[in-house]
Amino acid sequence: MVITFPNMGNVALAVRTLCQGLQIPYVMPEENNKLTLRIGAEHSPEEICLPFKFMLGNFIQSIEKGADTVLLTGSCGPCRFGEYCELAMKILRKLGYENIDFIIADLSSEVGVEEFKRRIGKISAASPLSKLEQLKALHAAYKVVELCDKIDASAYYLAGFELNRGECKRILHEYKKKAVQCESPSELIKLLNYYKDKIDSVKISKNKDPIKISIIGEIFTVIDPFSNLYIEEKLMDYGVSSKRTLTPSWWVKNLLMKPLRLNSPDIKKASKPYLPYSVGGHGKECIGEAVLAKAHGMDGAIQILPLGCMPEVVAKSVIPTIQAEKDFPIMTLIVDEITGEAGYITRTEAFIDMLKSRKSPSQSAFGKASGS
Ligand code: SF4
């Protein structure tokens, strides 16, 4: 068994750590790039959403490097994610990749706990380690994703307060570059702990009052920087602080608490008056996060979604009500394989300028030009 998996932000680093810890051969998927997307888009149905195209591109590239097993999370939910696995299998078979095994980690009630255990058991059986050692490997993988998410969150938020412009971004790039070079879980955890301390001791000015933006929307596109055109890093360049709730470690906690109905109670409560029903994906979370962003003192929110994403289109239709009732600006950015970066940047800059003018009219370009 040679495992591969999709590249989705910090998830790939965590799954690689798990494979290293379990001593199972793996192929690390390429960091998402133009070629990955071109390969995926070329073989995907035109109307399928962007995350599928990236994933298919990842799988083909990794299979070409020797992978024979794809590990993927699944869902029987109402959006296209429920079709991802079957569709990917069919396309790969059609392309001549006949003997590729898919392990779908899906804990939904339709699949059931026993079937879930059987599927995960395939990975466990491929490891030469004892059950206890395997549990330790799983814990290390979670630790990795949790540390990565914490470092990222600190970097994105502190960028608005940093005294030395660009320091948070430099630390962010430095740790990501070194993390992929680590050869063992313990080496990686040591490195991440070092960078966690480093980012938390960045010199900041508490007198600064930067623009603060929440990043909300479809989980793949908010987590994967290439597909959202590095929105969080662009905000860092503008001296804007940003926050994002949907992270891989949030996803794990949410999944584990779901059977007990204790997952994200604050988000569920905040979304209830606007979207009381699940619409698949993270549409409900998007609405809850928008409401909470205002309550937590953010100046605005940016919703990111892939073109044609069903749950986020529903969320998008609710957003104008939240904007009006809460007096809270929210901009929507839709991404697909032909998204033009220039228009995306112009809209982001205009949004930030509008937020500045609301916060302090004399600071904005419009405020200066109009003399107001
Ligand atoms: S949430 Fe949206 S982008 Fe993700 S699989 Fe569902 S429809 Fe596609």
Short mmCIF file of C-alpha atoms and ligand atoms in Angstrom, two decimals:
data_model
loop_
_atom_site.label_atom_id
_atom_site.label_comp_id
_atom_site.label_asym_id
_atom_site.label_seq_id
_atom_site.Cartn_x
_atom_site.Cartn_y
_atom_site.Cartn_z
CA MET A 1 0.00 0.00 0.00
CA VAL A 2 1.34 3.41 -1.03
CA ILE A 3 -1.05 6.06 0.24
CA THR A 4 -1.77 9.48 -1.18
CA PHE A 5 -4.29 12.13 -0.16
CA PRO A 6 -5.52 15.54 -1.28
CA ASN A 7 -3.46 18.62 -0.57
CA MET A 8 -5.63 20.88 1.53
CA GLY A 9 -3.56 23.35 3.53
CA ASN A 10 -2.25 21.92 6.80
CA VAL A 11 -4.21 18.67 6.33
CA ALA A 12 -1.56 17.24 4.00
CA LEU A 13 1.19 17.84 6.56
CA ALA A 14 -0.86 16.08 9.24
CA VAL A 15 -1.65 13.04 7.05
CA ARG A 16 2.01 12.83 6.02
CA THR A 17 2.92 12.85 9.75
CA LEU A 18 0.41 10.04 10.30
CA CYS A 19 1.91 7.94 7.48
CA GLN A 20 5.43 8.57 8.81
CA GLY A 21 4.31 7.65 12.32
CA LEU A 22 2.57 4.46 11.12
CA GLN A 23 5.55 3.60 8.90
CA ILE A 24 3.33 3.29 5.84
CA PRO A 25 4.72 4.32 2.44
CA TYR A 26 3.08 7.44 1.04
CA VAL A 27 3.32 9.96 -1.77
CA MET A 28 3.02 13.54 -0.53
CA PRO A 29 0.71 15.38 -2.97
CA GLU A 30 2.18 18.37 -4.75
CA GLU A 31 1.37 21.72 -3.24
CA ASN A 32 -1.60 22.94 -5.28
CA ASN A 33 -0.42 24.85 -8.30
CA LYS A 34 -1.49 25.76 -11.84
CA LEU A 35 -0.44 22.39 -13.25
CA THR A 36 -2.38 20.42 -10.59
CA LEU A 37 -5.48 22.44 -11.40
CA ARG A 38 -4.97 22.13 -15.16
CA ILE A 39 -4.65 18.33 -14.93
CA GLY A 40 -7.69 18.08 -12.63
CA ALA A 41 -9.84 20.45 -14.68
CA GLU A 42 -8.93 18.71 -17.95
CA HIS A 43 -10.39 15.39 -16.76
CA SER A 44 -13.29 16.67 -14.61
CA PRO A 45 -16.85 17.43 -15.68
CA GLU A 46 -16.97 21.16 -16.40
CA GLU A 47 -19.72 21.84 -13.86
CA ILE A 48 -18.07 20.10 -10.88
CA CYS A 49 -16.79 22.40 -8.15
CA LEU A 50 -13.21 23.59 -7.82
CA PRO A 51 -12.08 21.39 -4.87
CA PHE A 52 -12.78 18.25 -6.94
CA LYS A 53 -10.59 19.53 -9.75
CA PHE A 54 -7.68 20.14 -7.36
CA MET A 55 -8.15 16.75 -5.72
CA LEU A 56 -8.28 14.88 -9.01
CA GLY A 57 -5.13 16.73 -10.11
CA ASN A 58 -3.44 15.73 -6.81
CA PHE A 59 -4.45 12.07 -7.27
CA ILE A 60 -3.23 11.82 -10.86
CA GLN A 61 0.11 13.46 -10.03
CA SER A 62 0.62 11.20 -6.99
CA ILE A 63 -0.43 8.01 -8.83
CA GLU A 64 2.13 8.84 -11.50
CA LYS A 65 4.71 8.88 -8.68
CA GLY A 66 3.70 5.41 -7.44
CA ALA A 67 0.68 5.84 -5.13
CA ASP A 68 -1.91 3.04 -5.32
CA THR A 69 -4.31 4.01 -2.51
CA VAL A 70 -6.22 7.26 -2.08
CA LEU A 71 -7.28 8.35 1.39
CA LEU A 72 -10.18 10.76 1.34
CA THR A 73 -12.84 11.96 3.74
CA GLY A 74 -16.38 11.47 2.50
CA SER A 75 -19.94 12.49 3.05
CA CYS A 76 -23.36 11.36 1.97
CA GLY A 77 -24.56 14.93 2.48
CA PRO A 78 -26.67 16.95 0.10
CA CYS A 79 -23.89 18.69 -1.85
CA ARG A 80 -21.55 17.40 -4.56
CA PHE A 81 -19.02 16.20 -1.98
CA GLY A 82 -21.12 13.05 -1.72
CA GLU A 83 -20.23 12.29 -5.36
CA TYR A 84 -16.50 13.01 -5.15
CA CYS A 85 -15.33 9.49 -4.45
CA GLU A 86 -17.42 7.64 -7.06
CA LEU A 87 -16.69 10.27 -9.66
CA ALA A 88 -12.93 10.25 -9.00
CA MET A 89 -12.88 6.42 -9.18
CA LYS A 90 -14.72 6.40 -12.52
CA ILE A 91 -12.50 9.07 -14.04
CA LEU A 92 -9.29 7.38 -12.88
CA ARG A 93 -10.47 4.02 -14.27
CA LYS A 94 -11.34 5.65 -17.57
CA LEU A 95 -7.85 7.14 -17.68
CA GLY A 96 -6.35 3.66 -17.28
CA TYR A 97 -5.49 3.78 -13.57
CA GLU A 98 -7.23 0.46 -12.94
CA ASN A 99 -6.09 -0.78 -9.54
CA ILE A 100 -6.40 2.26 -7.35
CA ASP A 101 -7.96 1.57 -3.96
CA PHE A 102 -10.00 4.30 -2.26
CA ILE A 103 -10.33 4.50 1.52
CA ILE A 104 -13.19 6.84 2.35
CA ALA A 105 -13.13 8.02 5.95
CA ASP A 106 -16.81 8.80 6.37
CA LEU A 107 -18.46 8.72 9.79
CA SER A 108 -21.96 9.54 8.56
CA SER A 109 -24.92 7.53 9.84
CA GLU A 110 -25.46 6.11 6.32
CA VAL A 111 -22.01 4.48 6.50
CA GLY A 112 -22.07 3.54 10.18
CA VAL A 113 -19.37 3.03 12.76
CA GLU A 114 -18.66 -0.63 11.86
CA GLU A 115 -18.04 0.13 8.20
CA PHE A 116 -15.94 3.16 9.19
CA LYS A 117 -13.80 0.90 11.41
CA ARG A 118 -13.43 -1.65 8.60
CA ARG A 119 -12.17 1.03 6.23
CA ILE A 120 -9.74 2.57 8.72
CA GLY A 121 -8.67 -0.98 9.62
CA LYS A 122 -7.08 -1.28 6.14
CA ILE A 123 -4.61 1.47 7.04
CA SER A 124 -4.01 0.04 10.48
CA ALA A 125 -3.31 -3.42 8.98
CA ALA A 126 -0.66 -1.94 6.69
CA SER A 127 1.32 -0.60 9.65
CA PRO A 128 3.89 -2.88 11.33
CA LEU A 129 3.32 -1.14 14.68
CA SER A 130 1.27 -2.12 17.71
CA LYS A 131 -2.15 -0.56 18.30
CA LEU A 132 -0.73 1.63 21.06
CA GLU A 133 2.02 2.94 18.80
CA GLN A 134 -0.57 3.58 16.08
CA LEU A 135 -2.64 5.64 18.51
CA LYS A 136 0.48 7.64 19.36
CA ALA A 137 1.03 8.28 15.63
CA LEU A 138 -2.57 9.48 15.33
CA HIS A 139 -2.11 11.80 18.29
CA ALA A 140 1.11 13.21 16.78
CA ALA A 141 -0.70 13.92 13.50
CA TYR A 142 -3.42 15.81 15.36
CA LYS A 143 -0.80 17.71 17.34
CA VAL A 144 0.84 18.77 14.07
CA VAL A 145 -2.34 20.11 12.52
CA GLU A 146 -3.30 21.86 15.75
CA LEU A 147 0.09 23.58 16.05
CA CYS A 148 0.07 24.60 12.37
CA ASP A 149 -3.41 26.09 12.74
CA LYS A 150 -2.35 27.98 15.87
CA ILE A 151 0.77 29.43 14.21
CA ASP A 152 -1.23 30.45 11.13
CA ALA A 153 -3.96 32.05 13.24
CA SER A 154 -1.45 34.07 15.27
CA ALA A 155 0.41 35.17 12.13
CA TYR A 156 -2.75 36.29 10.29
CA TYR A 157 -4.10 38.15 13.30
CA LEU A 158 -0.87 39.72 14.61
CA ALA A 159 0.07 41.01 11.15
CA GLY A 160 -2.19 44.02 11.79
CA PHE A 161 -0.38 44.86 15.03
CA GLU A 162 3.26 44.01 14.20
CA LEU A 163 5.90 46.69 14.74
CA ASN A 164 8.27 45.35 12.07
CA ARG A 165 6.21 45.26 8.90
CA GLY A 166 6.26 41.84 7.24
CA GLU A 167 7.66 39.92 10.21
CA CYS A 168 4.62 37.67 10.68
CA LYS A 169 4.58 36.76 7.00
CA ARG A 170 8.30 36.01 7.03
CA ILE A 171 7.88 33.65 10.03
CA LEU A 172 4.89 32.01 8.33
CA HIS A 173 6.85 31.29 5.15
CA GLU A 174 9.90 30.15 7.10
CA TYR A 175 8.03 27.56 9.17
CA LYS A 176 6.08 26.19 6.19
CA LYS A 177 9.27 25.74 4.18
CA LYS A 178 11.08 23.96 7.04
CA ALA A 179 8.05 21.84 8.05
CA VAL A 180 7.94 19.93 4.75
CA GLN A 181 11.62 19.05 5.16
CA CYS A 182 11.13 17.32 8.53
CA GLU A 183 11.64 13.58 8.37
CA SER A 184 9.83 12.44 11.50
CA PRO A 185 6.79 13.43 13.60
CA SER A 186 8.94 14.31 16.62
CA GLU A 187 11.24 16.53 14.55
CA LEU A 188 8.23 18.32 13.07
CA ILE A 189 6.49 18.83 16.43
CA LYS A 190 9.71 20.27 17.88
CA LEU A 191 9.99 22.68 14.96
CA LEU A 192 6.35 23.74 15.22
CA ASN A 193 6.64 24.38 18.96
CA TYR A 194 9.65 26.59 18.25
CA TYR A 195 7.72 28.61 15.64
CA LYS A 196 4.64 28.80 17.86
CA ASP A 197 6.76 30.54 20.52
CA LYS A 198 8.42 32.67 17.87
CA ILE A 199 5.18 33.98 16.35
CA ASP A 200 3.68 34.62 19.78
CA SER A 201 6.66 36.78 20.72
CA VAL A 202 6.52 39.03 17.67
CA LYS A 203 6.76 42.66 18.78
CA ILE A 204 3.37 44.34 18.45
CA SER A 205 1.91 47.75 19.13
CA LYS A 206 -1.18 47.59 21.30
CA ASN A 207 -2.00 51.15 20.22
CA LYS A 208 -2.67 50.03 16.67
CA ASP A 209 -6.30 49.53 15.66
CA PRO A 210 -6.07 47.68 12.34
CA ILE A 211 -8.95 46.66 10.12
CA LYS A 212 -10.11 43.19 11.19
CA ILE A 213 -11.68 40.81 8.72
CA SER A 214 -13.18 37.35 9.18
CA ILE A 215 -12.65 34.81 6.43
CA ILE A 216 -15.76 32.68 6.01
CA GLY A 217 -17.13 30.37 3.33
CA GLU A 218 -16.51 26.96 1.75
CA ILE A 219 -13.99 24.94 3.75
CA PHE A 220 -11.59 23.85 0.98
CA THR A 221 -11.26 27.28 -0.59
CA VAL A 222 -10.79 29.08 2.72
CA ILE A 223 -8.15 26.58 3.87
CA ASP A 224 -6.20 26.09 0.63
CA PRO A 225 -4.20 29.27 -0.05
CA PHE A 226 -3.63 28.59 -3.75
CA SER A 227 -7.34 28.30 -4.49
CA ASN A 228 -8.21 31.53 -2.64
CA LEU A 229 -5.31 33.36 -4.29
CA TYR A 230 -3.50 33.72 -0.95
CA ILE A 231 -6.16 36.07 0.45
CA GLU A 232 -4.87 35.88 4.02
CA GLU A 233 -1.33 36.73 2.97
CA LYS A 234 -2.61 39.63 0.87
CA LEU A 235 -4.45 40.96 3.92
CA MET A 236 -1.18 40.71 5.89
CA ASP A 237 0.49 42.86 3.22
CA TYR A 238 -2.22 45.50 3.70
CA GLY A 239 -1.68 45.50 7.50
CA VAL A 240 -5.10 43.91 8.04
CA SER A 241 -5.73 41.38 10.82
CA SER A 242 -7.76 38.37 9.80
CA LYS A 243 -9.39 35.44 11.58
CA ARG A 244 -10.78 32.17 10.29
CA THR A 245 -12.76 29.58 12.25
CA LEU A 246 -12.79 26.79 9.65
CA THR A 247 -9.44 25.06 10.04
CA PRO A 248 -8.49 21.38 9.81
CA SER A 249 -8.25 21.12 13.63
CA TRP A 250 -11.71 22.74 13.95
CA TRP A 251 -13.00 20.20 11.43
CA VAL A 252 -11.64 17.25 13.46
CA LYS A 253 -13.13 18.56 16.72
CA ASN A 254 -16.44 19.31 15.01
CA LEU A 255 -16.57 15.79 13.54
CA LEU A 256 -15.82 14.12 16.88
CA MET A 257 -18.43 16.15 18.77
CA LYS A 258 -21.13 15.73 16.11
CA PRO A 259 -22.52 12.37 17.30
CA LEU A 260 -23.07 13.98 20.72
CA ARG A 261 -24.63 17.06 19.09
CA LEU A 262 -22.07 19.19 20.91
CA ASN A 263 -20.30 20.47 17.82
CA SER A 264 -19.83 24.24 17.46
CA PRO A 265 -22.81 25.26 19.65
CA ASP A 266 -21.99 28.99 19.29
CA ILE A 267 -22.07 28.81 15.48
CA LYS A 268 -25.31 26.81 15.46
CA LYS A 269 -26.97 29.26 17.83
CA ALA A 270 -25.82 32.31 15.85
CA SER A 271 -27.00 30.89 12.52
CA LYS A 272 -30.40 29.68 13.74
CA PRO A 273 -32.43 32.89 13.17
CA TYR A 274 -31.14 33.16 9.59
CA LEU A 275 -30.59 29.57 8.44
CA PRO A 276 -32.13 27.01 10.80
CA TYR A 277 -31.58 24.01 8.49
CA SER A 278 -28.48 22.24 7.27
CA VAL A 279 -27.88 22.95 3.59
CA GLY A 280 -24.83 20.70 3.25
CA GLY A 281 -21.16 21.65 3.20
CA HIS A 282 -20.58 24.43 5.71
CA GLY A 283 -23.31 26.81 4.58
CA LYS A 284 -24.81 27.00 8.06
CA GLU A 285 -21.38 27.58 9.60
CA CYS A 286 -20.77 30.43 7.14
CA ILE A 287 -23.89 32.22 8.38
CA GLY A 288 -23.11 31.57 12.05
CA GLU A 289 -19.56 32.84 11.56
CA ALA A 290 -20.79 36.02 9.87
CA VAL A 291 -23.05 36.78 12.84
CA LEU A 292 -20.29 35.95 15.35
CA ALA A 293 -17.72 38.04 13.47
CA LYS A 294 -19.77 41.15 14.13
CA ALA A 295 -20.30 40.15 17.79
CA HIS A 296 -16.54 39.61 18.20
CA GLY A 297 -15.64 43.08 17.00
CA MET A 298 -14.50 42.33 13.44
CA ASP A 299 -14.94 45.17 10.93
CA GLY A 300 -16.15 43.00 8.07
CA ALA A 301 -16.08 39.52 6.55
CA ILE A 302 -15.06 38.01 3.24
CA GLN A 303 -17.01 34.97 2.05
CA ILE A 304 -15.06 32.76 -0.35
CA LEU A 305 -16.75 30.07 -2.40
CA PRO A 306 -16.08 28.01 -5.50
CA LEU A 307 -18.29 28.78 -8.49
CA GLY A 308 -21.53 26.78 -8.24
CA CYS A 309 -20.98 25.66 -4.62
CA MET A 310 -24.52 24.75 -3.60
CA PRO A 311 -24.37 25.32 0.22
CA GLU A 312 -22.47 28.59 -0.12
CA VAL A 313 -24.86 29.91 -2.76
CA VAL A 314 -27.65 29.39 -0.21
CA ALA A 315 -25.54 31.15 2.46
CA LYS A 316 -24.82 33.98 0.01
CA SER A 317 -28.54 34.58 -0.43
CA VAL A 318 -28.92 35.04 3.36
CA ILE A 319 -25.94 37.37 3.73
CA PRO A 320 -27.70 40.59 2.58
CA THR A 321 -30.17 40.20 5.48
CA ILE A 322 -27.31 39.88 7.98
CA GLN A 323 -25.54 42.86 6.44
CA ALA A 324 -28.66 45.00 6.74
CA GLU A 325 -29.78 43.86 10.19
CA LYS A 326 -26.34 43.89 11.79
CA ASP A 327 -24.89 46.80 9.80
CA PHE A 328 -21.94 44.53 9.00
CA PRO A 329 -20.17 44.60 5.60
CA ILE A 330 -19.57 41.24 3.92
CA MET A 331 -17.94 40.81 0.52
CA THR A 332 -18.28 37.61 -1.50
CA LEU A 333 -15.45 36.33 -3.69
CA ILE A 334 -16.17 33.47 -6.09
CA VAL A 335 -13.23 31.42 -7.30
CA ASP A 336 -12.78 28.97 -10.15
CA GLU A 337 -10.00 27.95 -12.51
CA ILE A 338 -10.31 31.13 -14.55
CA THR A 339 -10.49 33.62 -11.68
CA GLY A 340 -8.62 36.76 -12.67
CA GLU A 341 -6.25 37.89 -9.92
CA ALA A 342 -6.35 41.60 -10.87
CA GLY A 343 -10.11 41.93 -10.38
CA TYR A 344 -9.89 39.95 -7.16
CA ILE A 345 -7.22 42.32 -5.77
CA THR A 346 -9.12 45.44 -6.84
CA ARG A 347 -12.27 44.26 -5.08
CA THR A 348 -10.34 43.34 -1.92
CA GLU A 349 -8.59 46.73 -1.83
CA ALA A 350 -11.88 48.57 -2.37
CA PHE A 351 -13.48 46.56 0.43
CA ILE A 352 -10.64 47.38 2.84
CA ASP A 353 -10.86 51.04 1.90
CA MET A 354 -14.58 51.04 2.57
CA LEU A 355 -13.99 49.42 5.99
CA LYS A 356 -11.37 52.07 6.77
CA SER A 357 -13.76 54.85 5.85
CA ARG A 358 -16.39 53.38 8.19
CA LYS A 359 -13.88 53.08 11.00
CA SER A 360 -12.11 56.39 10.57
CA PRO A 361 -13.34 58.51 7.64
CA SER A 362 -10.10 60.57 7.40
CA GLN A 363 -8.00 57.40 6.80
CA SER A 364 -9.62 56.15 3.61
CA ALA A 365 -8.62 57.09 0.07
CA PHE A 366 -12.20 58.18 -0.52
CA GLY A 367 -12.19 60.25 2.67
CA LYS A 368 -8.98 62.03 1.66
CA ALA A 369 -10.08 62.64 -1.92
CA SER A 370 -13.42 64.06 -0.89
CA GLY A 371 -11.90 66.01 1.98
CA SER A 372 -14.45 64.49 4.33
S1 SF4 B 1 -19.33 22.38 -0.29
FE1 SF4 B 1 -19.47 23.34 -2.30
S2 SF4 B 1 -17.44 23.15 -3.19
FE2 SF4 B 1 -17.54 21.72 -1.48
S3 SF4 B 1 -18.19 19.82 -2.45
FE3 SF4 B 1 -20.05 20.83 -1.74
S4 SF4 B 1 -20.77 21.97 -3.54
FE4 SF4 B 1 -18.64 21.43 -3.92
#
